[in-house]
């Protein structure tokens, strides 16, 4: 399986809550690193992390680029929490080995997040 098929298949399985199918895409030596928290997960721990994530509802693929051995996906993820529906964006970078994903690097952000005050110039871009 090439990287595009593997990463897209993994994302679809996550969206459809098919937790038992995730392992079919992941190499036995799989490691996922979450850049924003510094955490790393092995294969079984990452599957469990996704399966048990509180309130997860939906994942939609927004951007996708792939080659034979690497693929990148930007997805929009929704979760239901105490404050209602939460929206996240995730960039996932996959690397293949032996036809399976062996490395996954993810960067997550909260869509509701605002830039710190005073850190952005007050410039209006010319749309022309």
PDB file of C-alpha atoms in Angstrom:
ATOM      1  CA  UNK A   1       0.000   0.000   0.000  1.00  0.00           C
ATOM      2  CA  UNK A   2       1.329   3.482  -0.808  1.00  0.00           C
ATOM      3  CA  UNK A   3       1.379   6.365   1.667  1.00  0.00           C
ATOM      4  CA  UNK A   4      -1.683   8.113   0.246  1.00  0.00           C
ATOM      5  CA  UNK A   5      -3.894   5.053   0.440  1.00  0.00           C
ATOM      6  CA  UNK A   6      -2.650   4.214   3.921  1.00  0.00           C
ATOM      7  CA  UNK A   7      -3.098   7.679   5.440  1.00  0.00           C
ATOM      8  CA  UNK A   8      -6.463   8.282   3.780  1.00  0.00           C
ATOM      9  CA  UNK A   9      -7.656   4.834   4.896  1.00  0.00           C
ATOM     10  CA  UNK A  10      -6.501   5.541   8.446  1.00  0.00           C
ATOM     11  CA  UNK A  11      -8.318   8.894   8.533  1.00  0.00           C
ATOM     12  CA  UNK A  12     -11.542   7.396   7.155  1.00  0.00           C
ATOM     13  CA  UNK A  13     -11.408   4.584   9.731  1.00  0.00           C
ATOM     14  CA  UNK A  14     -10.963   7.168  12.514  1.00  0.00           C
ATOM     15  CA  UNK A  15     -13.884   9.246  11.219  1.00  0.00           C
ATOM     16  CA  UNK A  16     -16.076   6.136  11.088  1.00  0.00           C
ATOM     17  CA  UNK A  17     -14.987   5.090  14.608  1.00  0.00           C
ATOM     18  CA  UNK A  18     -13.669   1.757  13.254  1.00  0.00           C
ATOM     19  CA  UNK A  19     -11.034   1.452  15.984  1.00  0.00           C
ATOM     20  CA  UNK A  20     -10.357  -2.241  15.340  1.00  0.00           C
ATOM     21  CA  UNK A  21      -9.347  -1.401  11.738  1.00  0.00           C
ATOM     22  CA  UNK A  22      -6.604   1.114  12.632  1.00  0.00           C
ATOM     23  CA  UNK A  23      -3.957  -1.547  13.192  1.00  0.00           C
ATOM     24  CA  UNK A  24      -4.199  -2.671   9.552  1.00  0.00           C
ATOM     25  CA  UNK A  25      -2.570   0.622   8.499  1.00  0.00           C
ATOM     26  CA  UNK A  26       0.126   0.752  11.197  1.00  0.00           C
ATOM     27  CA  UNK A  27       3.538  -0.933  11.098  1.00  0.00           C
ATOM     28  CA  UNK A  28       4.424  -3.006  14.202  1.00  0.00           C
ATOM     29  CA  UNK A  29       7.160  -0.419  14.966  1.00  0.00           C
ATOM     30  CA  UNK A  30       4.736   2.510  14.537  1.00  0.00           C
ATOM     31  CA  UNK A  31       5.338   5.659  16.589  1.00  0.00           C
ATOM     32  CA  UNK A  32       3.211   8.809  16.596  1.00  0.00           C
ATOM     33  CA  UNK A  33       4.694  12.043  17.925  1.00  0.00           C
ATOM     34  CA  UNK A  34       2.427  14.917  18.956  1.00  0.00           C
ATOM     35  CA  UNK A  35       4.555  18.018  18.376  1.00  0.00           C
ATOM     36  CA  UNK A  36       2.330  20.376  20.381  1.00  0.00           C
ATOM     37  CA  UNK A  37       2.516  18.288  23.595  1.00  0.00           C
ATOM     38  CA  UNK A  38       5.809  16.430  23.143  1.00  0.00           C
ATOM     39  CA  UNK A  39       4.084  13.064  23.633  1.00  0.00           C
ATOM     40  CA  UNK A  40       4.937   9.911  21.680  1.00  0.00           C
ATOM     41  CA  UNK A  41       2.747   6.828  21.378  1.00  0.00           C
ATOM     42  CA  UNK A  42       3.469   3.310  20.180  1.00  0.00           C
ATOM     43  CA  UNK A  43       0.999   1.438  17.991  1.00  0.00           C
ATOM     44  CA  UNK A  44      -1.405   0.039  20.607  1.00  0.00           C
ATOM     45  CA  UNK A  45      -1.265   3.121  22.838  1.00  0.00           C
ATOM     46  CA  UNK A  46      -2.064   5.397  19.865  1.00  0.00           C
ATOM     47  CA  UNK A  47      -5.046   3.247  18.867  1.00  0.00           C
ATOM     48  CA  UNK A  48      -6.304   3.333  22.469  1.00  0.00           C
ATOM     49  CA  UNK A  49      -5.667   7.120  22.686  1.00  0.00           C
ATOM     50  CA  UNK A  50      -7.890   7.691  19.634  1.00  0.00           C
ATOM     51  CA  UNK A  51     -10.569   5.197  20.673  1.00  0.00           C
ATOM     52  CA  UNK A  52     -10.849   6.627  24.184  1.00  0.00           C
ATOM     53  CA  UNK A  53     -10.568  10.336  23.307  1.00  0.00           C
ATOM     54  CA  UNK A  54     -13.500  12.002  25.098  1.00  0.00           C
ATOM     55  CA  UNK A  55     -16.298  13.311  22.896  1.00  0.00           C
ATOM     56  CA  UNK A  56     -14.728  12.601  19.487  1.00  0.00           C
ATOM     57  CA  UNK A  57     -17.375  12.907  16.775  1.00  0.00           C
ATOM     58  CA  UNK A  58     -16.016  13.566  13.289  1.00  0.00           C
ATOM     59  CA  UNK A  59     -12.866  13.955  11.195  1.00  0.00           C
ATOM     60  CA  UNK A  60     -12.982  15.475   7.712  1.00  0.00           C
ATOM     61  CA  UNK A  61     -10.007  15.630   5.368  1.00  0.00           C
ATOM     62  CA  UNK A  62      -9.444  19.226   4.224  1.00  0.00           C
ATOM     63  CA  UNK A  63      -6.098  18.962   2.360  1.00  0.00           C
ATOM     64  CA  UNK A  64      -4.168  15.912   1.220  1.00  0.00           C
ATOM     65  CA  UNK A  65      -0.795  15.451  -0.513  1.00  0.00           C
ATOM     66  CA  UNK A  66       0.880  12.102  -1.062  1.00  0.00           C
ATOM     67  CA  UNK A  67       3.783  10.304  -2.650  1.00  0.00           C
ATOM     68  CA  UNK A  68       4.918   6.708  -2.523  1.00  0.00           C
ATOM     69  CA  UNK A  69       6.544   6.763   0.919  1.00  0.00           C
ATOM     70  CA  UNK A  70       5.133   9.917   2.523  1.00  0.00           C
ATOM     71  CA  UNK A  71       1.744  11.606   2.825  1.00  0.00           C
ATOM     72  CA  UNK A  72       0.409  14.733   4.527  1.00  0.00           C
ATOM     73  CA  UNK A  73      -3.157  15.397   5.599  1.00  0.00           C
ATOM     74  CA  UNK A  74      -4.833  18.426   7.164  1.00  0.00           C
ATOM     75  CA  UNK A  75      -8.061  17.483   8.854  1.00  0.00           C
ATOM     76  CA  UNK A  76     -10.852  19.226  10.724  1.00  0.00           C
ATOM     77  CA  UNK A  77     -11.911  17.375  13.870  1.00  0.00           C
ATOM     78  CA  UNK A  78     -14.971  17.929  16.032  1.00  0.00           C
ATOM     79  CA  UNK A  79     -15.430  16.763  19.616  1.00  0.00           C
ATOM     80  CA  UNK A  80     -18.319  17.291  21.997  1.00  0.00           C
ATOM     81  CA  UNK A  81     -17.344  18.553  25.452  1.00  0.00           C
ATOM     82  CA  UNK A  82     -18.965  20.209  28.451  1.00  0.00           C
ATOM     83  CA  UNK A  83     -18.944  23.534  26.563  1.00  0.00           C
ATOM     84  CA  UNK A  84     -20.558  22.086  23.428  1.00  0.00           C
ATOM     85  CA  UNK A  85     -18.960  21.322  20.086  1.00  0.00           C
ATOM     86  CA  UNK A  86     -15.210  21.957  19.876  1.00  0.00           C
ATOM     87  CA  UNK A  87     -13.318  22.378  16.581  1.00  0.00           C
ATOM     88  CA  UNK A  88      -9.697  21.398  15.958  1.00  0.00           C
ATOM     89  CA  UNK A  89      -7.351  21.321  12.971  1.00  0.00           C
ATOM     90  CA  UNK A  90      -4.696  18.634  12.695  1.00  0.00           C
ATOM     91  CA  UNK A  91      -1.729  18.317  10.334  1.00  0.00           C
ATOM     92  CA  UNK A  92      -0.614  14.677  10.012  1.00  0.00           C
ATOM     93  CA  UNK A  93       2.688  13.701   8.380  1.00  0.00           C
ATOM     94  CA  UNK A  94       3.018   9.973   7.597  1.00  0.00           C
ATOM     95  CA  UNK A  95       6.084   7.957   6.589  1.00  0.00           C
ATOM     96  CA  UNK A  96       5.840   4.403   5.259  1.00  0.00           C
ATOM     97  CA  UNK A  97       7.829   1.218   5.801  1.00  0.00           C
ATOM     98  CA  UNK A  98       6.934  -2.195   4.370  1.00  0.00           C
ATOM     99  CA  UNK A  99       3.612  -0.853   3.049  1.00  0.00           C
ATOM    100  CA  UNK A 100       2.426   0.444   6.431  1.00  0.00           C
ATOM    101  CA  UNK A 101       2.647   3.728   8.336  1.00  0.00           C
ATOM    102  CA  UNK A 102       5.708   3.545  10.593  1.00  0.00           C
ATOM    103  CA  UNK A 103       5.950   7.216  11.661  1.00  0.00           C
ATOM    104  CA  UNK A 104       3.193   9.740  12.162  1.00  0.00           C
ATOM    105  CA  UNK A 105       3.887  13.284  13.301  1.00  0.00           C
ATOM    106  CA  UNK A 106       0.843  15.365  14.242  1.00  0.00           C
ATOM    107  CA  UNK A 107       0.347  19.028  15.092  1.00  0.00           C
ATOM    108  CA  UNK A 108      -3.024  19.987  16.595  1.00  0.00           C
ATOM    109  CA  UNK A 109      -4.576  23.391  17.209  1.00  0.00           C
ATOM    110  CA  UNK A 110      -7.847  24.631  18.645  1.00  0.00           C
ATOM    111  CA  UNK A 111      -9.751  26.529  15.939  1.00  0.00           C
ATOM    112  CA  UNK A 112     -11.182  28.881  18.591  1.00  0.00           C
ATOM    113  CA  UNK A 113      -7.674  29.996  19.592  1.00  0.00           C
ATOM    114  CA  UNK A 114      -6.922  33.705  19.259  1.00  0.00           C
ATOM    115  CA  UNK A 115      -3.575  35.412  18.689  1.00  0.00           C
ATOM    116  CA  UNK A 116      -2.185  37.054  21.845  1.00  0.00           C
ATOM    117  CA  UNK A 117      -3.061  40.771  22.036  1.00  0.00           C
ATOM    118  CA  UNK A 118      -0.513  43.069  20.432  1.00  0.00           C
ATOM    119  CA  UNK A 119       1.223  40.376  18.388  1.00  0.00           C
ATOM    120  CA  UNK A 120      -0.357  41.123  15.000  1.00  0.00           C
ATOM    121  CA  UNK A 121      -0.064  44.346  13.030  1.00  0.00           C
ATOM    122  CA  UNK A 122      -3.345  46.050  12.205  1.00  0.00           C
ATOM    123  CA  UNK A 123      -2.923  45.853   8.454  1.00  0.00           C
ATOM    124  CA  UNK A 124      -5.713  45.232   5.989  1.00  0.00           C
ATOM    125  CA  UNK A 125      -4.490  43.311   2.960  1.00  0.00           C
ATOM    126  CA  UNK A 126      -5.372  44.735  -0.430  1.00  0.00           C
ATOM    127  CA  UNK A 127      -7.687  42.188  -2.047  1.00  0.00           C
ATOM    128  CA  UNK A 128      -6.849  43.559  -5.512  1.00  0.00           C
TER     129      UNK A 128
END
